[in-house]
């Protein structure tokens, strides 16, 4: 099974085979945010890939539209659109990194 290391939390969780990075992080009870429910509409699930970017599903058109080329080039992905093929290391944004609508309950 592949793993997801969350560098800034110093924690490693299992990636669920066949599921998105978002689902794996939610399943592991990590504090990732979603407003759109995983439909590439909110951008709140963005994570930055620190290692293993080539071991992920390719960037899709939904991610390009939501994040833009500059963020994609800097390693950002939408967790709801990304599937893991091998172990990866990520930065998981904390509340202060996100737009306020992402963290309202
Ligand atoms: S959950 Fe909204 S863009 Fe991924």
Short mmCIF file of C-alpha atoms and ligand atoms in Angstrom, two decimals:
data_model
loop_
_atom_site.label_atom_id
_atom_site.label_comp_id
_atom_site.label_asym_id
_atom_site.label_seq_id
_atom_site.Cartn_x
_atom_site.Cartn_y
_atom_site.Cartn_z
CA UNK A 1 0.00 0.00 0.00
CA UNK A 2 1.26 3.49 -0.81
CA UNK A 3 1.67 6.09 1.90
CA UNK A 4 1.18 9.83 2.22
CA UNK A 5 3.68 11.62 4.42
CA UNK A 6 2.38 14.96 5.65
CA UNK A 7 5.65 16.79 6.18
CA UNK A 8 4.36 19.72 8.22
CA UNK A 9 2.45 17.46 10.63
CA UNK A 10 5.20 14.80 10.77
CA UNK A 11 2.64 12.06 10.19
CA UNK A 12 2.32 9.30 7.58
CA UNK A 13 -1.00 7.75 6.57
CA UNK A 14 -2.02 4.99 4.18
CA UNK A 15 -3.35 5.85 0.73
CA UNK A 16 -6.56 3.99 -0.08
CA UNK A 17 -6.10 2.14 -3.38
CA UNK A 18 -8.38 3.49 -6.10
CA UNK A 19 -9.41 6.56 -4.12
CA UNK A 20 -8.37 10.19 -4.34
CA UNK A 21 -5.81 11.80 -2.09
CA UNK A 22 -8.72 13.71 -0.50
CA UNK A 23 -10.57 10.52 0.43
CA UNK A 24 -7.41 8.97 1.86
CA UNK A 25 -6.73 12.03 4.02
CA UNK A 26 -10.34 12.25 5.21
CA UNK A 27 -10.32 8.51 5.98
CA UNK A 28 -7.16 9.02 8.03
CA UNK A 29 -8.89 11.86 9.92
CA UNK A 30 -6.44 14.51 8.72
CA UNK A 31 -7.61 18.15 8.68
CA UNK A 32 -8.16 18.64 4.95
CA UNK A 33 -10.96 20.93 3.84
CA UNK A 34 -13.66 20.69 1.19
CA UNK A 35 -16.62 22.88 0.40
CA UNK A 36 -17.59 21.40 -2.97
CA UNK A 37 -17.46 17.78 -1.86
CA UNK A 38 -14.61 16.79 -4.16
CA UNK A 39 -15.84 18.26 -7.45
CA UNK A 40 -12.88 20.57 -8.15
CA UNK A 41 -15.10 23.56 -7.45
CA UNK A 42 -13.71 25.16 -4.29
CA UNK A 43 -9.92 24.74 -4.28
CA UNK A 44 -9.99 24.15 -0.52
CA UNK A 45 -8.44 20.69 -0.79
CA UNK A 46 -5.23 21.92 -2.35
CA UNK A 47 -1.99 20.36 -1.17
CA UNK A 48 1.58 20.96 -2.21
CA UNK A 49 3.54 17.94 -3.39
CA UNK A 50 7.02 17.98 -1.88
CA UNK A 51 8.24 14.57 -3.06
CA UNK A 52 6.80 11.98 -5.41
CA UNK A 53 5.04 14.28 -7.85
CA UNK A 54 5.81 11.92 -10.70
CA UNK A 55 4.03 9.16 -8.79
CA UNK A 56 0.64 10.83 -9.00
CA UNK A 57 -2.10 10.81 -11.61
CA UNK A 58 -1.52 13.52 -14.24
CA UNK A 59 -2.82 17.04 -13.65
CA UNK A 60 -6.27 17.28 -15.21
CA UNK A 61 -8.19 20.16 -16.79
CA UNK A 62 -10.24 20.76 -13.62
CA UNK A 63 -7.06 21.35 -11.65
CA UNK A 64 -5.62 23.67 -14.31
CA UNK A 65 -8.79 25.77 -14.26
CA UNK A 66 -9.03 25.93 -10.45
CA UNK A 67 -5.34 26.36 -9.54
CA UNK A 68 -3.77 27.96 -12.60
CA UNK A 69 -0.44 27.15 -14.20
CA UNK A 70 1.71 29.01 -11.65
CA UNK A 71 0.43 26.97 -8.71
CA UNK A 72 0.61 23.73 -10.71
CA UNK A 73 4.23 24.48 -11.58
CA UNK A 74 4.93 25.17 -7.89
CA UNK A 75 3.69 21.68 -7.02
CA UNK A 76 0.11 22.36 -5.93
CA UNK A 77 -2.60 19.80 -6.67
CA UNK A 78 -6.26 19.38 -5.84
CA UNK A 79 -6.43 16.40 -3.51
CA UNK A 80 -9.91 15.56 -4.80
CA UNK A 81 -8.59 15.14 -8.33
CA UNK A 82 -5.31 13.39 -7.52
CA UNK A 83 -4.67 9.68 -7.23
CA UNK A 84 -1.52 8.20 -5.74
CA UNK A 85 0.50 5.57 -7.53
CA UNK A 86 3.43 5.40 -5.07
CA UNK A 87 4.53 7.00 -1.79
CA UNK A 88 4.36 10.80 -1.71
CA UNK A 89 5.25 13.60 0.67
CA UNK A 90 2.96 16.62 0.89
CA UNK A 91 2.44 19.93 2.63
CA UNK A 92 -1.11 20.12 3.96
CA UNK A 93 -2.24 23.75 4.29
CA UNK A 94 -3.32 24.85 7.74
CA UNK A 95 -6.31 27.11 8.38
CA UNK A 96 -4.26 30.29 8.02
CA UNK A 97 -3.15 29.25 4.51
CA UNK A 98 -6.69 28.88 3.19
CA UNK A 99 -9.46 31.23 2.10
CA UNK A 100 -11.84 31.84 5.01
CA UNK A 101 -14.77 30.16 3.22
CA UNK A 102 -12.80 26.90 3.25
CA UNK A 103 -12.71 26.66 7.02
CA UNK A 104 -16.20 27.86 7.95
CA UNK A 105 -18.38 25.12 9.33
S1 LIG B 1 -12.73 19.45 -2.62
FE1 LIG B 1 -13.29 21.29 -3.61
S2 LIG B 1 -11.74 21.50 -5.09
FE2 LIG B 1 -11.25 19.63 -4.16
#
